[in-house]
mmCIF file of C-alpha atoms in Angstrom:
data_model
loop_
_atom_site.group_PDB
_atom_site.id
_atom_site.type_symbol
_atom_site.label_atom_id
_atom_site.label_comp_id
_atom_site.label_asym_id
_atom_site.label_seq_id
_atom_site.Cartn_x
_atom_site.Cartn_y
_atom_site.Cartn_z
ATOM 1 C CA MET A 1 53.980 2.106 -109.147
ATOM 2 C CA ILE A 2 57.105 4.194 -108.411
ATOM 3 C CA LEU A 3 54.823 6.880 -107.005
ATOM 4 C CA PHE A 4 53.126 4.293 -104.845
ATOM 5 C CA TRP A 5 56.327 2.831 -103.425
ATOM 6 C CA LEU A 6 57.640 6.336 -102.746
ATOM 7 C CA LEU A 7 54.511 7.511 -100.974
ATOM 8 C CA ALA A 8 53.223 4.404 -99.206
ATOM 9 C CA PRO A 9 55.977 4.098 -96.529
ATOM 10 C CA LEU A 10 55.844 7.833 -95.871
ATOM 11 C CA MET A 11 52.072 7.677 -95.539
ATOM 12 C CA VAL A 12 52.198 4.803 -93.076
ATOM 13 C CA LEU A 13 54.872 6.614 -91.057
ATOM 14 C CA ALA A 14 52.850 9.838 -91.056
ATOM 15 C CA ALA A 15 49.712 7.956 -90.006
ATOM 16 C CA ILE A 16 51.544 6.270 -87.127
ATOM 17 C CA GLY A 17 52.971 9.649 -86.169
ATOM 18 C CA MET A 18 49.492 11.129 -86.202
ATOM 19 C CA VAL A 19 48.381 8.598 -83.597
ATOM 20 C CA VAL A 20 51.538 8.848 -81.477
ATOM 21 C CA VAL A 21 52.278 12.576 -81.430
ATOM 22 C CA ARG A 22 51.188 14.447 -78.278
ATOM 23 C CA LYS A 23 50.094 17.788 -79.698
ATOM 24 C CA ALA A 24 46.883 17.886 -81.699
ATOM 25 C CA VAL A 25 48.238 20.482 -84.153
ATOM 26 C CA HIS A 26 51.074 18.135 -85.150
ATOM 27 C CA SER A 27 48.516 15.358 -85.643
ATOM 28 C CA ALA A 28 46.559 17.610 -87.975
ATOM 29 C CA LEU A 29 49.658 18.428 -90.033
ATOM 30 C CA LEU A 30 50.613 14.744 -90.343
ATOM 31 C CA LEU A 31 47.038 13.933 -91.380
ATOM 32 C CA ALA A 32 47.299 16.660 -94.033
ATOM 33 C CA PHE A 33 50.389 14.938 -95.407
ATOM 34 C CA VAL A 34 48.563 11.599 -95.567
ATOM 35 C CA MET A 35 45.631 13.208 -97.374
ATOM 36 C CA VAL A 36 47.749 15.018 -99.957
ATOM 37 C CA SER A 37 49.655 11.786 -100.632
ATOM 38 C CA LEU A 38 46.321 10.006 -101.065
ATOM 39 C CA ALA A 39 45.382 12.633 -103.630
ATOM 40 C CA ALA A 40 48.570 11.860 -105.527
ATOM 41 C CA LEU A 41 47.712 8.144 -105.424
ATOM 42 C CA TYR A 42 44.246 8.923 -106.818
ATOM 43 C CA ALA A 43 45.881 10.769 -109.692
ATOM 44 C CA GLY A 44 47.923 7.639 -110.373
ATOM 45 C CA LEU A 45 44.770 5.499 -110.232
ATOM 46 C CA ASP A 46 43.073 7.317 -113.143
ATOM 47 C CA ALA A 47 40.862 9.392 -110.861
ATOM 48 C CA PRO A 48 41.713 13.028 -111.685
ATOM 49 C CA PHE A 49 38.357 14.265 -110.404
ATOM 50 C CA LEU A 50 38.826 12.625 -107.010
ATOM 51 C CA PHE A 51 42.398 13.979 -106.958
ATOM 52 C CA ALA A 52 41.036 17.534 -107.140
ATOM 53 C CA VAL A 53 38.176 16.850 -104.725
ATOM 54 C CA GLN A 54 40.512 15.212 -102.225
ATOM 55 C CA ILE A 55 42.763 18.265 -102.163
ATOM 56 C CA ILE A 56 39.958 20.836 -102.165
ATOM 57 C CA VAL A 57 37.494 19.150 -99.803
ATOM 58 C CA TYR A 58 39.722 17.129 -97.490
ATOM 59 C CA THR A 59 42.919 19.108 -97.256
ATOM 60 C CA GLY A 60 41.335 22.460 -97.980
ATOM 61 C CA ALA A 61 38.043 22.396 -96.127
ATOM 62 C CA ILE A 62 37.971 19.581 -93.591
ATOM 63 C CA LEU A 63 41.500 19.953 -92.251
ATOM 64 C CA MET A 64 41.152 23.732 -92.056
ATOM 65 C CA LEU A 65 37.974 23.154 -90.040
ATOM 66 C CA PHE A 66 39.969 20.884 -87.734
ATOM 67 C CA LEU A 67 42.620 23.555 -87.308
ATOM 68 C CA PHE A 68 40.001 26.238 -86.648
ATOM 69 C CA VAL A 69 38.427 24.139 -83.907
ATOM 70 C CA LEU A 70 41.871 23.379 -82.465
ATOM 71 C CA MET A 71 42.539 27.097 -82.238
ATOM 72 C CA LEU A 72 39.117 27.699 -80.635
ATOM 73 C CA VAL A 73 39.482 24.866 -78.147
ATOM 74 C CA GLY A 74 42.972 26.029 -77.287
ATOM 75 C CA VAL A 75 46.380 24.672 -78.097
ATOM 76 C CA ASP A 76 46.896 23.730 -74.456
ATOM 77 C CA ALA A 77 44.228 21.004 -74.729
ATOM 78 C CA SER A 78 46.813 18.312 -75.377
ATOM 79 C CA ASP A 79 46.329 14.727 -74.289
ATOM 80 C CA SER A 80 47.208 13.545 -70.847
ATOM 81 C CA VAL A 81 49.441 10.488 -70.872
ATOM 82 C CA VAL A 82 47.788 8.820 -67.893
ATOM 83 C CA GLU A 83 45.978 5.609 -68.749
ATOM 84 C CA THR A 84 42.473 5.474 -67.315
ATOM 85 C CA ILE A 85 41.994 1.789 -68.092
ATOM 86 C CA LYS A 86 44.989 -0.324 -67.158
ATOM 87 C CA GLY A 87 46.747 -1.855 -70.151
ATOM 88 C CA GLN A 88 44.350 -0.219 -72.597
ATOM 89 C CA ARG A 89 47.086 1.138 -74.825
ATOM 90 C CA LEU A 90 48.905 -2.164 -75.134
ATOM 91 C CA MET A 91 45.660 -4.006 -75.804
ATOM 92 C CA ALA A 92 44.687 -1.457 -78.451
ATOM 93 C CA VAL A 93 48.043 -1.772 -80.228
ATOM 94 C CA VAL A 94 47.892 -5.588 -80.156
ATOM 95 C CA LEU A 95 44.326 -5.472 -81.430
ATOM 96 C CA GLY A 96 45.339 -3.039 -84.170
ATOM 97 C CA LEU A 97 48.254 -5.233 -85.255
ATOM 98 C CA LEU A 98 46.048 -8.321 -85.368
ATOM 99 C CA PHE A 99 43.309 -6.464 -87.218
ATOM 100 C CA GLY A 100 45.736 -4.956 -89.713
ATOM 101 C CA GLY A 101 47.381 -8.330 -90.303
ATOM 102 C CA LEU A 102 44.032 -10.020 -90.784
ATOM 103 C CA LEU A 103 42.836 -7.344 -93.193
ATOM 104 C CA SER A 104 45.988 -7.137 -95.258
ATOM 105 C CA ILE A 105 46.540 -10.893 -95.491
ATOM 106 C CA GLY A 106 42.895 -11.768 -96.018
ATOM 107 C CA VAL A 107 41.872 -8.999 -98.364
ATOM 108 C CA ALA A 108 45.116 -8.845 -100.303
ATOM 109 C CA GLN A 109 44.891 -12.566 -101.019
ATOM 110 C CA ALA A 110 41.255 -12.305 -102.050
ATOM 111 C CA VAL A 111 42.047 -9.539 -104.532
ATOM 112 C CA SER A 112 42.903 -10.953 -107.914
ATOM 113 C CA ALA A 113 45.811 -9.496 -109.808
ATOM 114 C CA THR A 114 43.897 -8.937 -113.046
ATOM 115 C CA VAL A 115 43.406 -5.237 -113.769
ATOM 116 C CA VAL A 116 40.836 -4.166 -116.335
ATOM 117 C CA GLY A 117 41.848 -0.503 -116.158
ATOM 118 C CA LEU A 118 39.726 2.565 -116.641
ATOM 119 C CA ASP A 119 40.826 3.494 -120.164
ATOM 120 C CA GLU A 120 37.527 2.366 -121.623
ATOM 121 C CA ALA A 121 35.322 3.804 -118.854
ATOM 122 C CA ASN A 122 37.235 7.087 -118.938
ATOM 123 C CA GLY A 123 36.848 7.192 -122.713
ATOM 124 C CA GLU A 124 35.424 10.682 -123.070
ATOM 125 C CA GLY A 125 37.206 11.926 -119.941
ATOM 126 C CA ASN A 126 36.933 11.073 -116.252
ATOM 127 C CA VAL A 127 34.687 13.983 -115.277
ATOM 128 C CA PRO A 128 32.030 13.461 -118.012
ATOM 129 C CA ALA A 129 31.980 9.726 -117.269
ATOM 130 C CA LEU A 130 31.529 10.361 -113.542
ATOM 131 C CA ALA A 131 28.815 12.926 -114.293
ATOM 132 C CA GLN A 132 26.988 10.343 -116.422
ATOM 133 C CA LEU A 133 26.929 8.001 -113.448
ATOM 134 C CA LEU A 134 26.151 10.657 -110.808
ATOM 135 C CA PHE A 135 23.249 12.203 -112.690
ATOM 136 C CA GLY A 136 22.115 8.913 -114.168
ATOM 137 C CA ARG A 137 22.327 5.755 -112.133
ATOM 138 C CA TYR A 138 23.078 7.431 -108.783
ATOM 139 C CA VAL A 139 20.898 10.524 -109.138
ATOM 140 C CA PHE A 140 18.663 9.594 -106.213
ATOM 141 C CA ALA A 141 21.617 9.165 -103.843
ATOM 142 C CA PHE A 142 23.029 12.423 -105.180
ATOM 143 C CA GLU A 143 19.789 14.243 -104.367
ATOM 144 C CA LEU A 144 19.776 12.720 -100.904
ATOM 145 C CA THR A 145 23.221 14.185 -100.186
ATOM 146 C CA SER A 146 21.705 17.654 -100.581
ATOM 147 C CA ALA A 147 19.321 16.869 -97.719
ATOM 148 C CA LEU A 148 22.287 15.579 -95.726
ATOM 149 C CA LEU A 149 24.310 18.738 -96.338
ATOM 150 C CA ILE A 150 21.414 21.010 -95.371
ATOM 151 C CA THR A 151 20.829 18.987 -92.205
ATOM 152 C CA ALA A 152 24.533 19.188 -91.351
ATOM 153 C CA ALA A 153 24.632 22.952 -91.899
ATOM 154 C CA LEU A 154 21.524 23.479 -89.771
ATOM 155 C CA GLY A 155 22.848 21.142 -87.084
ATOM 156 C CA ALA A 156 26.157 22.978 -86.907
ATOM 157 C CA MET A 157 24.340 26.298 -86.638
ATOM 158 C CA VAL A 158 22.102 25.017 -83.826
ATOM 159 C CA LEU A 159 25.009 23.432 -81.941
ATOM 160 C CA ALA A 160 27.374 26.367 -82.312
ATOM 161 C CA HIS A 161 24.775 28.997 -81.440
ATOM 162 C CA THR A 162 24.611 30.240 -77.862
ATOM 163 C CA GLU A 163 21.940 32.468 -76.385
ATOM 164 C CA ARG A 164 23.295 35.532 -74.649
ATOM 165 C CA VAL A 165 21.920 35.166 -71.124
ATOM 166 C CA ALA A 166 23.435 38.341 -69.681
ATOM 167 C CA PRO A 167 23.631 41.716 -71.441
ATOM 168 C CA LYS A 168 26.961 42.521 -73.026
ATOM 169 C CA ALA A 169 29.354 44.222 -70.580
ATOM 170 C CA THR A 170 29.995 47.800 -71.618
ATOM 171 C CA GLN A 171 33.122 49.793 -70.889
ATOM 172 C CA ARG A 172 31.332 51.395 -67.945
ATOM 173 C CA ASP A 173 30.506 47.968 -66.462
ATOM 174 C CA LEU A 174 34.099 46.848 -66.845
ATOM 175 C CA ALA A 175 35.414 49.990 -65.141
ATOM 176 C CA GLN A 176 32.936 49.559 -62.296
ATOM 177 C CA ALA A 177 33.884 45.915 -61.854
ATOM 178 C CA ARG A 178 37.528 46.918 -61.686
ATOM 179 C CA MET A 179 36.837 49.564 -59.062
ATOM 180 C CA ARG A 180 34.785 47.043 -57.069
ATOM 181 C CA ASP A 181 37.675 44.574 -57.147
ATOM 182 C CA TYR A 182 39.971 47.318 -55.884
ATOM 183 C CA ALA A 183 37.583 48.270 -53.070
ATOM 184 C CA GLU A 184 36.869 44.710 -51.940
ATOM 185 C CA HIS A 185 40.067 42.763 -52.591
ATOM 186 C CA GLY A 186 42.577 45.516 -53.126
ATOM 187 C CA ALA A 187 43.337 44.345 -56.681
ATOM 188 C CA HIS A 188 45.695 46.579 -58.625
ATOM 189 C CA LEU A 189 43.750 49.226 -60.546
ATOM 190 C CA GLY A 190 46.128 49.802 -63.421
ATOM 191 C CA PRO A 191 46.971 47.547 -66.370
ATOM 192 C CA LEU A 192 48.920 44.298 -65.925
ATOM 193 C CA PRO A 193 52.717 44.626 -65.682
ATOM 194 C CA THR A 194 54.637 44.315 -68.938
ATOM 195 C CA PRO A 195 56.784 41.224 -69.499
ATOM 196 C CA GLY A 196 60.531 41.310 -69.152
ATOM 197 C CA VAL A 197 61.145 42.270 -72.780
ATOM 198 C CA TYR A 198 64.561 43.905 -73.294
ATOM 199 C CA ALA A 199 65.572 43.096 -69.749
ATOM 200 C CA ARG A 200 67.204 39.751 -70.561
ATOM 201 C CA HIS A 201 65.590 38.283 -73.687
ATOM 202 C CA ASN A 202 64.057 40.046 -76.617
ATOM 203 C CA ALA A 203 60.743 38.179 -76.240
ATOM 204 C CA VAL A 204 57.452 38.406 -74.365
ATOM 205 C CA ASP A 205 57.812 34.937 -72.831
ATOM 206 C CA THR A 206 60.154 36.205 -70.139
ATOM 207 C CA PRO A 207 58.438 37.267 -66.929
ATOM 208 C CA ALA A 208 59.326 40.631 -65.475
ATOM 209 C CA LEU A 209 61.590 40.664 -62.435
ATOM 210 C CA LEU A 210 60.389 42.415 -59.328
ATOM 211 C CA PRO A 211 62.824 44.572 -57.303
ATOM 212 C CA ASP A 212 63.421 41.730 -54.848
ATOM 213 C CA GLY A 213 64.499 39.410 -57.655
ATOM 214 C CA SER A 214 61.321 37.279 -57.798
ATOM 215 C CA THR A 215 59.264 37.049 -60.979
ATOM 216 C CA ALA A 216 55.983 38.855 -61.654
ATOM 217 C CA GLU A 217 53.675 36.011 -62.713
ATOM 218 C CA ALA A 218 50.995 38.361 -64.065
ATOM 219 C CA SER A 219 53.408 39.858 -66.580
ATOM 220 C CA VAL A 220 53.260 36.894 -69.012
ATOM 221 C CA SER A 221 50.251 36.084 -71.170
ATOM 222 C CA ARG A 222 48.022 33.337 -69.777
ATOM 223 C CA SER A 223 48.007 31.309 -72.992
ATOM 224 C CA LEU A 224 51.822 31.295 -73.083
ATOM 225 C CA ARG A 225 51.856 29.880 -69.562
ATOM 226 C CA ALA A 226 49.206 27.281 -70.477
ATOM 227 C CA ARG A 227 51.394 26.072 -73.346
ATOM 228 C CA GLY A 228 54.393 25.876 -71.039
ATOM 229 C CA ASN A 229 56.387 28.303 -73.162
ATOM 230 C CA VAL A 230 57.408 30.636 -70.366
ATOM 231 C CA ARG A 231 61.121 31.069 -69.769
ATOM 232 C CA ARG A 232 62.294 30.694 -66.207
ATOM 233 C CA ALA A 233 63.785 33.706 -64.528
ATOM 234 C CA HIS A 234 65.872 33.114 -61.430
ATOM 235 C CA ALA A 235 66.589 35.402 -58.559
ATOM 236 C CA GLY A 236 70.286 35.420 -59.361
ATOM 237 C CA ASP A 237 69.633 36.787 -62.829
ATOM 238 C CA VAL A 238 69.458 40.350 -61.572
ATOM 239 C CA ASP A 239 72.951 40.110 -60.176
ATOM 240 C CA LYS A 240 74.251 38.460 -63.345
ATOM 241 C CA THR A 241 72.776 41.133 -65.558
ATOM 242 C CA ALA A 242 74.028 43.867 -63.290
ATOM 243 C CA ALA A 243 77.490 42.322 -63.353
ATOM 244 C CA ALA A 244 77.394 42.090 -67.135
ATOM 245 C CA LEU A 245 76.503 45.753 -67.350
ATOM 246 C CA ASP A 246 79.191 46.782 -64.843
ATOM 247 C CA PRO A 247 82.014 48.354 -66.908
ATOM 248 C CA GLU A 248 84.623 47.855 -64.194
ATOM 249 C CA ALA A 249 84.149 44.115 -63.636
ATOM 250 C CA PRO A 250 86.178 41.775 -65.907
ATOM 251 C CA ALA A 251 84.012 39.586 -68.155
ATOM 252 C CA ALA A 252 85.564 36.322 -66.974
ATOM 253 C CA ASP A 253 84.419 37.036 -63.458
ATOM 254 C CA LEU A 254 80.734 36.893 -64.472
ATOM 255 C CA SER A 255 79.730 33.329 -63.754
ATOM 256 C CA GLU A 256 81.352 33.179 -60.338
ATOM 257 C CA ARG A 257 79.659 36.291 -59.154
ATOM 258 C CA GLY A 258 76.288 35.099 -60.431
ATOM 259 C CA SER A 259 76.406 31.704 -58.773
ATOM 260 C CA GLY A 260 78.318 32.760 -55.688
ATOM 261 C CA ARG A 261 75.453 34.570 -54.096
ATOM 262 C CA MET B 1 49.761 -1.728 -111.245
ATOM 263 C CA ASN B 2 49.386 -4.199 -108.417
ATOM 264 C CA PRO B 3 46.000 -3.859 -106.687
ATOM 265 C CA GLY B 4 47.090 -5.996 -103.753
ATOM 266 C CA ALA B 5 49.674 -3.404 -102.669
ATOM 267 C CA TYR B 6 47.108 -0.620 -102.737
ATOM 268 C CA ILE B 7 44.621 -2.695 -100.753
ATOM 269 C CA THR B 8 47.318 -3.580 -98.213
ATOM 270 C CA LEU B 9 48.178 0.090 -97.774
ATOM 271 C CA SER B 10 44.501 0.828 -97.337
ATOM 272 C CA ALA B 11 44.169 -1.908 -94.704
ATOM 273 C CA LEU B 12 47.234 -0.605 -92.855
ATOM 274 C CA LEU B 13 45.938 2.962 -92.799
ATOM 275 C CA PHE B 14 42.543 1.720 -91.640
ATOM 276 C CA SER B 15 43.985 -0.233 -88.719
ATOM 277 C CA ILE B 16 46.257 2.663 -87.725
ATOM 278 C CA GLY B 17 43.154 4.849 -87.647
ATOM 279 C CA ALA B 18 41.328 2.247 -85.556
ATOM 280 C CA VAL B 19 44.205 2.143 -83.053
ATOM 281 C CA GLY B 20 44.098 5.943 -82.929
ATOM 282 C CA VAL B 21 40.404 5.888 -82.069
ATOM 283 C CA LEU B 22 41.069 3.380 -79.280
ATOM 284 C CA VAL B 23 44.189 4.985 -77.849
ATOM 285 C CA ARG B 24 43.783 8.749 -78.046
ATOM 286 C CA ARG B 25 41.579 10.688 -75.658
ATOM 287 C CA ASN B 26 41.596 14.129 -77.193
ATOM 288 C CA ALA B 27 38.250 14.171 -79.016
ATOM 289 C CA ILE B 28 39.681 16.085 -81.963
ATOM 290 C CA VAL B 29 42.475 13.572 -82.522
ATOM 291 C CA VAL B 30 39.960 10.715 -82.236
ATOM 292 C CA PHE B 31 38.002 12.461 -84.943
ATOM 293 C CA MET B 32 41.083 12.792 -87.132
ATOM 294 C CA SER B 33 41.636 9.048 -86.772
ATOM 295 C CA VAL B 34 38.079 8.453 -87.988
ATOM 296 C CA GLU B 35 38.892 10.629 -90.998
ATOM 297 C CA LEU B 36 41.985 8.516 -91.637
ATOM 298 C CA MET B 37 39.820 5.381 -91.645
ATOM 299 C CA LEU B 38 37.398 6.975 -94.123
ATOM 300 C CA ASN B 39 40.310 7.942 -96.361
ATOM 301 C CA ALA B 40 41.671 4.399 -96.238
ATOM 302 C CA CYS B 41 38.285 3.102 -97.398
ATOM 303 C CA ASN B 42 38.316 5.638 -100.221
ATOM 304 C CA LEU B 43 41.672 4.364 -101.400
ATOM 305 C CA ALA B 44 40.299 0.817 -101.506
ATOM 306 C CA LEU B 45 37.232 1.990 -103.457
ATOM 307 C CA VAL B 46 39.304 3.865 -106.035
ATOM 308 C CA THR B 47 41.619 0.869 -106.406
ATOM 309 C CA PHE B 48 38.666 -1.447 -106.992
ATOM 310 C CA ALA B 49 37.286 1.015 -109.569
ATOM 311 C CA LYS B 50 40.539 0.795 -111.502
ATOM 312 C CA GLN B 51 40.758 -2.961 -111.122
ATOM 313 C CA THR B 52 37.254 -3.715 -112.323
ATOM 314 C CA GLY B 53 37.128 -0.974 -114.935
ATOM 315 C CA ASP B 54 33.910 0.365 -113.405
ATOM 316 C CA LEU B 55 33.620 3.998 -112.312
ATOM 317 C CA SER B 56 31.048 3.166 -109.617
ATOM 318 C CA GLY B 57 33.891 2.808 -107.121
ATOM 319 C CA GLN B 58 34.933 6.401 -107.738
ATOM 320 C CA VAL B 59 31.323 7.548 -107.342
ATOM 321 C CA ALA B 60 31.177 5.716 -103.999
ATOM 322 C CA ALA B 61 34.401 7.417 -102.894
ATOM 323 C CA PHE B 62 32.868 10.745 -103.884
ATOM 324 C CA PHE B 63 29.819 10.030 -101.729
ATOM 325 C CA VAL B 64 32.075 9.048 -98.830
ATOM 326 C CA MET B 65 33.769 12.442 -99.126
ATOM 327 C CA VAL B 66 30.412 14.246 -99.066
ATOM 328 C CA VAL B 67 29.268 12.323 -96.005
ATOM 329 C CA ALA B 68 32.632 12.889 -94.309
ATOM 330 C CA ALA B 69 32.336 16.644 -94.857
ATOM 331 C CA ALA B 70 28.860 16.703 -93.289
ATOM 332 C CA GLU B 71 29.999 14.453 -90.452
ATOM 333 C CA VAL B 72 33.003 16.633 -89.652
ATOM 334 C CA VAL B 73 30.871 19.767 -89.515
ATOM 335 C CA VAL B 74 28.394 18.267 -87.042
ATOM 336 C CA GLY B 75 31.033 16.405 -85.034
ATOM 337 C CA LEU B 76 33.241 19.437 -84.565
ATOM 338 C CA ALA B 77 30.205 21.505 -83.581
ATOM 339 C CA ILE B 78 29.388 18.889 -80.921
ATOM 340 C CA ILE B 79 32.993 18.947 -79.680
ATOM 341 C CA MET B 80 32.821 22.742 -79.529
ATOM 342 C CA SER B 81 29.613 22.764 -77.503
ATOM 343 C CA ILE B 82 30.953 20.097 -75.119
ATOM 344 C CA PHE B 83 34.152 22.088 -74.723
ATOM 345 C CA ARG B 84 32.155 25.238 -74.042
ATOM 346 C CA THR B 85 30.210 23.671 -71.177
ATOM 347 C CA ARG B 86 32.901 21.409 -69.679
ATOM 348 C CA ARG B 87 36.139 23.244 -70.643
ATOM 349 C CA SER B 88 37.652 19.966 -71.810
ATOM 350 C CA ALA B 89 38.118 18.180 -75.122
ATOM 351 C CA SER B 90 38.889 14.807 -73.573
ATOM 352 C CA VAL B 91 36.534 11.957 -74.373
ATOM 353 C CA ASP B 92 36.940 10.619 -70.815
ATOM 354 C CA ASP B 93 35.299 13.679 -69.304
ATOM 355 C CA ALA B 94 32.069 13.348 -71.267
ATOM 356 C CA SER B 95 30.847 10.351 -69.278
ATOM 357 C CA LEU B 96 27.605 11.714 -67.877
ATOM 358 C CA LEU B 97 25.411 9.226 -69.738
ATOM 359 C CA LYS B 98 27.196 6.371 -67.948
ATOM 360 C CA TYR B 99 25.554 7.076 -64.609
#
């Protein structure tokens, strides 16, 4: 029971956090915590087989699948906070509180406190006893799960497969498209400008500064901008940096000169 | 061991998952909330197995895990194909059947 009272509050907190947190990746990590804690609870409930399966299948396979899809869909696909139905969130929370109260009061009172325990059922070990049941009494259901798994695998293949409608663009096609863009819209022929690495910060999230002091938007990766991780560069930064590099100017003078202009 | 505490925890996790399904609009997070509800049910099943001294509860939890694995595979594939055509993972955007 010590394990339970240690884990249960943390699990409830992590579950609430999973619902509240904005970014989907954080939700996935909090869900992973809940699942690993559940595995520990299974171990305490005389279910060593389910302990292993919970960690391998849920935390190992299912959550990794979630993370893969999150990466494919894009990390910028976070929730908007705008409510589409007015008062929906409040109603949902009230409903959840009522439902949780009803369940915990009703079910917890209906559950009797007598515990038979699994010592007898687990006599020759949990895994052999479970195997007896799976391949004995529940063998038909077990066979049906194979059909379910095959259907799921086929369904995922069908859903994830896309026909290629246009031939794959070769290097020649790409070069021609680039030249066409240049001829028609005057797009720059060369590669995109490099970010402002080494200019002010030692990172690629700083946009390059153009000679007139404005920032080159194309110099930062699109996914960085979508995540909102781009540092701001201001027009005055050029003067500040130049002042900092000026050997004759005193260091204390820096801020005034930067903001003065 | 006090089965009531385990069942209460299970009920709490289940209702938190239900609120998540109602509140969140990112399809992937909605899906995670469904997983949380399934896990809460599993906890109740394993607790009942221990309480009654019958391993059938653990077998049921095992089947729930199998079904959850299959469900996640198909569900995430559906989310992927919706995202590919509509460039959005929000459940509000997939409302074409309404009209």
